[in-house]
Coordinates of N, CA and C and ligand atoms in Angstrom, one line a residue:
M1 N 30.2 -19.3 4.4 CA 29.8 -18.7 4.0 C 29.8 -17.2 3.8
A2 N 30.2 -16.2 2.6 CA 29.4 -14.8 3.2 C 28.4 -15.1 2.6
Y3 N 27.6 -14.3 3.5 CA 26.2 -13.7 2.9 C 26.2 -12.9 1.4
D4 N 25.3 -13.4 0.7 CA 24.7 -13.4 -1.1 C 23.8 -11.6 -1.0
N5 N 24.0 -10.1 -1.3 CA 23.1 -9.6 -1.1 C 22.3 -9.2 -2.1
D6 N 22.9 -10.3 -3.4 CA 21.6 -10.5 -4.2 C 20.6 -11.9 -4.5
N7 N 20.4 -12.5 -2.9 CA 20.1 -13.3 -3.1 C 18.0 -13.4 -3.7
I8 N 17.1 -14.4 -3.9 CA 15.8 -13.6 -4.0 C 15.4 -13.2 -2.3
F9 N 15.8 -13.7 -1.4 CA 14.8 -13.3 -0.5 C 15.6 -11.4 0.2
A10 N 16.7 -12.1 0.1 CA 17.3 -10.0 0.0 C 16.6 -9.1 -0.7
K11 N 16.2 -9.7 -1.9 CA 15.4 -8.9 -2.8 C 14.1 -8.2 -2.4
I12 N 13.4 -9.3 -2.1 CA 12.1 -8.9 -1.6 C 12.1 -8.7 -0.1
L13 N 12.8 -8.7 0.9 CA 13.6 -7.4 2.1 C 13.6 -6.0 1.5
R14 N 14.7 -5.8 0.6 CA 14.3 -4.4 0.2 C 13.2 -3.6 -0.9
G15 N 12.4 -5.1 -1.1 CA 11.2 -4.7 -1.7 C 11.4 -4.9 -2.6
E16 N 12.6 -4.5 -3.7 CA 12.8 -5.2 -5.1 C 12.0 -6.3 -6.1
I17 N 11.5 -7.0 -5.3 CA 10.0 -8.2 -6.1 C 9.2 -8.0 -5.1
P18 N 7.9 -8.3 -5.4 CA 7.0 -8.1 -4.5 C 7.0 -9.5 -3.8
C19 N 6.4 -10.1 -3.1 CA 5.9 -11.4 -1.9 C 4.5 -11.0 -1.2
D20 N 4.0 -12.3 -1.5 CA 2.5 -12.1 -0.7 C 2.9 -12.7 0.8
K21 N 2.5 -11.1 1.4 CA 3.2 -11.4 3.0 C 1.4 -12.0 4.0
I22 N 2.2 -12.4 4.8 CA 1.5 -12.4 5.5 C 1.7 -11.8 7.0
Y23 N 2.9 -12.0 7.7 CA 3.2 -11.2 9.0 C 4.0 -10.0 9.1
E24 N 4.6 -9.5 9.3 CA 5.8 -8.8 10.1 C 5.9 -8.2 11.5
N25 N 7.6 -8.2 11.5 CA 6.9 -7.3 12.9 C 9.1 -7.0 12.4
D26 N 9.5 -6.4 13.5 CA 10.6 -5.7 13.4 C 11.8 -6.9 12.8
H27 N 11.6 -7.9 13.5 CA 13.0 -8.8 13.2 C 12.9 -10.1 11.8
A28 N 11.4 -10.1 11.2 CA 11.3 -11.5 10.6 C 9.9 -10.6 9.7
L29 N 10.1 -11.7 8.6 CA 9.3 -11.5 7.6 C 8.3 -12.4 7.0
A30 N 6.9 -13.2 7.2 CA 6.4 -14.7 6.7 C 5.7 -14.0 5.7
F31 N 6.0 -15.1 4.4 CA 5.2 -14.6 2.9 C 5.1 -16.3 2.5
R32 N 4.1 -16.7 1.5 CA 3.6 -17.5 0.9 C 4.7 -18.1 0.0
D33 N 5.1 -19.0 0.1 CA 5.8 -20.3 -0.8 C 5.6 -19.5 -2.5
I34 N 6.6 -19.2 -3.2 CA 6.4 -19.2 -4.9 C 5.6 -20.1 -5.3
N35 N 6.2 -21.7 -5.0 CA 5.8 -23.1 -5.5 C 5.8 -23.8 -4.1
P36 N 4.2 -23.8 -4.0 CA 4.0 -24.5 -2.7 C 4.2 -26.6 -2.9
Q37 N 4.4 -26.5 -1.5 CA 4.8 -28.5 -1.8 C 3.7 -28.6 -1.1
A38 N 2.6 -28.0 -0.3 CA 1.4 -28.0 0.8 C 0.4 -27.1 0.4
D39 N -0.8 -27.9 1.0 CA -1.8 -26.7 0.8 C -1.5 -25.3 1.4
I40 N -0.8 -25.7 3.0 CA -0.3 -24.1 3.3 C 0.8 -24.7 3.6
H41 N 1.4 -23.2 3.1 CA 3.5 -23.7 2.8 C 4.0 -21.7 3.1
V42 N 4.2 -21.5 3.7 CA 4.9 -20.0 4.1 C 6.0 -20.6 4.2
L43 N 7.1 -19.4 4.4 CA 8.3 -19.2 4.6 C 8.4 -17.8 5.4
V44 N 9.4 -18.0 6.7 CA 9.3 -17.0 7.2 C 10.9 -17.0 7.6
I45 N 11.3 -16.0 7.7 CA 12.7 -15.1 7.4 C 13.6 -13.9 8.7
P46 N 14.3 -14.3 8.5 CA 14.8 -13.4 9.5 C 15.1 -11.7 8.7
K47 N 14.8 -10.4 9.1 CA 15.4 -9.1 8.5 C 17.0 -8.9 8.2
G48 N 17.3 -9.8 9.1 CA 19.1 -9.4 9.0 C 19.7 -10.6 7.8
A49 N 20.7 -10.3 7.9 CA 21.5 -10.8 7.2 C 22.1 -12.7 7.3
Y50 N 21.3 -13.3 7.2 CA 21.9 -14.2 7.9 C 21.8 -15.9 6.8
T51 N 22.8 -16.8 6.4 CA 23.2 -17.7 5.3 C 22.0 -18.6 6.0
N52 N 22.1 -19.4 7.0 CA 20.9 -20.1 7.8 C 21.0 -20.1 8.6
M53 N 21.1 -21.3 9.8 CA 20.2 -20.9 10.8 C 21.7 -21.2 12.1
T54 N 22.9 -22.1 11.0 CA 24.2 -22.4 12.2 C 25.0 -20.4 12.1
D55 N 24.7 -20.0 11.1 CA 25.2 -18.2 11.1 C 24.0 -17.4 11.9
F56 N 22.9 -17.8 12.1 CA 21.7 -16.6 12.4 C 22.0 -17.2 14.8
A57 N 22.0 -18.6 14.8 CA 22.3 -18.7 16.1 C 23.7 -18.1 16.6
A58 N 24.7 -18.4 15.8 CA 25.7 -17.8 15.8 C 25.7 -16.1 16.3
Q59 N 25.3 -15.5 15.5 CA 25.6 -14.3 15.0 C 24.0 -13.7 15.3
A60 N 22.5 -13.4 15.8 CA 21.7 -13.0 16.1 C 21.4 -12.4 17.1
S61 N 21.1 -11.6 17.3 CA 20.8 -10.6 18.6 C 19.7 -11.8 19.2
D62 N 19.9 -11.5 20.8 CA 18.8 -11.8 21.5 C 17.2 -11.4 21.1
A63 N 17.3 -10.0 20.5 CA 15.8 -9.5 20.3 C 15.4 -10.2 18.5
E64 N 16.8 -10.1 18.2 CA 16.2 -11.2 16.2 C 15.8 -12.3 17.3
M65 N 16.8 -13.1 17.7 CA 16.3 -14.5 17.9 C 14.3 -14.2 18.7
A66 N 14.4 -13.9 19.4 CA 12.8 -14.1 19.8 C 12.0 -13.1 18.9
G67 N 12.0 -12.0 17.9 CA 11.1 -11.8 17.1 C 11.4 -13.0 15.5
F68 N 12.1 -13.2 15.5 CA 11.9 -14.5 14.7 C 11.1 -15.7 14.8
V69 N 11.7 -16.2 16.2 CA 11.1 -16.9 16.4 C 9.5 -16.7 16.6
R70 N 8.7 -16.2 17.3 CA 7.7 -15.5 17.8 C 7.0 -15.4 16.1
A71 N 7.2 -14.7 15.1 CA 7.7 -14.6 14.1 C 6.1 -16.1 13.2
V72 N 7.1 -16.7 13.8 CA 7.0 -18.3 13.5 C 5.6 -18.6 13.8
G73 N 5.5 -17.8 14.9 CA 4.2 -18.5 15.7 C 3.0 -18.2 15.4
E74 N 3.6 -16.4 15.1 CA 2.2 -15.8 14.7 C 1.5 -16.0 13.4
T75 N 2.9 -15.9 12.3 CA 2.5 -17.0 11.5 C 1.7 -18.3 11.3
A76 N 1.9 -18.9 12.6 CA 1.3 -20.7 12.2 C -0.2 -20.1 12.6
K77 N -0.1 -19.0 12.8 CA -1.8 -18.3 13.8 C -2.5 -18.1 12.8
A78 N -1.4 -17.1 11.7 CA -2.7 -16.2 10.7 C -2.6 -16.9 9.6
V79 N -2.4 -18.0 9.8 CA -2.5 -19.2 8.2 C -3.9 -20.6 8.7
G80 N -3.9 -20.5 10.5 CA -5.0 -20.8 10.6 C -4.7 -23.0 10.3
V81 N -3.4 -23.0 11.0 CA -2.7 -24.5 11.3 C -2.5 -24.4 12.5
T82 N -2.9 -24.0 13.5 CA -2.6 -24.6 14.6 C -3.3 -25.6 15.5
D83 N -4.7 -25.2 14.8 CA -5.7 -26.4 15.3 C -5.1 -28.1 14.8
D84 N -5.2 -28.0 13.8 CA -5.1 -29.7 12.9 C -3.5 -29.9 12.5
G85 N -2.1 -28.8 13.3 CA -1.2 -29.3 13.0 C -0.5 -28.5 12.4
Y86 N 1.0 -28.6 12.2 CA 2.0 -28.6 11.2 C 3.5 -28.9 10.9
R87 N 4.3 -28.5 9.9 CA 5.7 -28.8 10.2 C 6.4 -27.4 10.0
I88 N 7.6 -27.4 10.7 CA 8.0 -26.4 10.3 C 9.5 -27.2 9.7
L89 N 10.1 -26.4 8.8 CA 11.7 -27.4 8.5 C 12.3 -25.9 8.0
A90 N 14.1 -26.0 8.7 CA 14.6 -25.5 7.7 C 16.2 -25.7 7.2
N91 N 16.0 -26.0 6.1 CA 17.2 -26.7 5.0 C 18.2 -25.4 5.2
N92 N 19.1 -26.3 6.3 CA 20.5 -25.5 6.4 C 21.9 -26.9 5.1
G93 N 22.3 -25.9 4.0 CA 23.3 -26.3 3.5 C 23.1 -27.3 1.8
A94 N 24.0 -27.6 1.9 CA 24.1 -28.8 0.6 C 23.2 -30.3 0.8
H95 N 23.8 -30.7 1.7 CA 22.8 -31.8 2.2 C 21.7 -31.9 2.0
A96 N 21.2 -31.0 2.6 CA 19.6 -29.8 3.2 C 19.2 -29.5 1.5
K97 N 20.3 -29.6 0.9 CA 19.8 -29.3 -0.7 C 19.0 -27.4 -0.2
Q98 N 19.8 -26.5 0.0 CA 19.0 -25.1 0.9 C 19.0 -24.4 -1.0
E99 N 18.5 -23.8 -1.4 CA 18.6 -23.1 -2.5 C 18.8 -21.5 -2.4
V100 N 18.0 -21.1 -1.4 CA 18.4 -19.3 -1.1 C 18.9 -19.5 0.1
P101 N 20.3 -18.5 -0.4 CA 21.2 -18.5 0.7 C 21.2 -17.8 1.9
H102 N 19.7 -17.5 2.4 CA 18.9 -16.8 3.5 C 18.3 -17.9 4.3
L103 N 18.4 -17.6 6.0 CA 17.8 -18.2 6.2 C 16.5 -18.1 6.5
H104 N 15.9 -19.7 6.2 CA 14.2 -19.4 6.3 C 13.5 -20.9 6.4
I105 N 11.9 -20.9 7.0 CA 11.3 -21.2 8.1 C 10.7 -22.6 6.9
H106 N 10.5 -23.2 6.5 CA 9.1 -23.5 5.5 C 8.3 -24.0 6.4
I107 N 7.1 -23.2 6.9 CA 6.0 -23.9 7.4 C 4.7 -24.7 6.3
F108 N 4.3 -26.1 6.9 CA 3.6 -26.7 6.3 C 2.8 -26.7 7.3
G109 N 1.4 -27.1 6.2 CA 0.0 -27.5 6.6 C -1.0 -27.1 6.0
G110 N -2.5 -27.4 6.6 CA -3.3 -27.6 5.9 C -4.0 -29.2 5.2
Q111 N -3.3 -30.4 5.0 CA -3.8 -31.2 5.0 C -2.6 -32.4 5.8
P112 N -2.7 -33.4 5.8 CA -1.8 -34.5 6.6 C -0.4 -34.4 5.4
L113 N 0.6 -34.5 6.1 CA 1.4 -34.2 6.2 C 2.8 -35.4 5.9
G114 N 2.7 -36.5 6.0 CA 2.8 -38.0 6.2 C 4.3 -37.8 7.0
R115 N 4.8 -38.4 6.7 CA 6.6 -39.2 7.3 C 7.1 -37.8 7.4
M116 N 8.6 -37.9 8.3 CA 8.8 -36.6 8.5 C 9.9 -36.3 7.3
I117 N 10.8 -37.5 7.3 CA 12.1 -37.1 5.8 C 11.3 -38.4 4.9
K118 N 11.5 -38.2 3.9 CA 11.8 -39.0 2.5 C 12.9 -39.6 2.5
P119 N 13.6 -41.0 1.5 CA 14.6 -41.8 1.4 C 14.8 -40.4 0.0
P120 N 16.2 -40.3 0.3 CA 16.2 -39.5 -0.7 C 15.9 -40.1 -2.4
E121 N 16.3 -39.1 -3.8 CA 15.9 -39.1 -5.0 C 16.9 -39.6 -5.1
N122 N 18.0 -39.2 -5.1 CA 19.4 -40.5 -5.2 C 20.5 -39.7 -4.5
Ligands
AMP1 P1 14.7 -24.2 0.3 O1 15.3 -25.3 -0.8 O2 15.0 -24.6 1.9 O3 16.7 -23.6 0.2 O4 13.5 -23.4 -0.1 C1 13.5 -22.4 -1.4 C2 11.8 -21.9 -1.2 O5 12.2 -20.7 -1.5 C3 11.3 -22.9 -2.6 O6 10.1 -23.9 -1.8 C4 11.1 -22.3 -3.2 O7 9.5 -22.4 -4.0 C5 10.7 -20.7 -2.1 N1 10.7 -19.1 -3.3 C6 11.7 -19.2 -4.8 N2 11.8 -18.0 -4.8 C7 10.9 -17.4 -3.9 C8 10.3 -16.2 -4.0 N3 10.3 -15.0 -4.9 N4 8.8 -16.2 -3.7 C9 8.7 -16.9 -2.6 N5 9.5 -18.7 -2.2 C10 10.0 -18.6 -3.0

């Protein structure tokens, strides 16, 4: 799938729309999800134009990969979920119901999170 430069996270990266920033480094940005699904719900995105993890894993440089993974760890620390635990999740493509076609890792925490996967709704 070709990268869509008009997706909402591309606009956040260009500063065209605001975000509630938690952490940033040379290769990644983390901000609070606008519609939180847990007491703490943060998204970590690479600054490069990657649609999903498949794209990122195939195309990103080693420095981008290191910066992105480091950002996940630093963001979890910044929001205070490392002691009690947290969940990371990345939706990739249609079966996972990925809504925004720019790679993002969700970080959920701040409460017990239940089972890893719920049965599909339909
Ligand atoms: P996904 O289904 O994995 O693609 O998740 C996309 C996530 O992006 C959802 O949890 C949305 O609530 C979140 N989201 C959409 N627009 C924004 C925005 N402008 N700022 C922060 N989070 C957003």
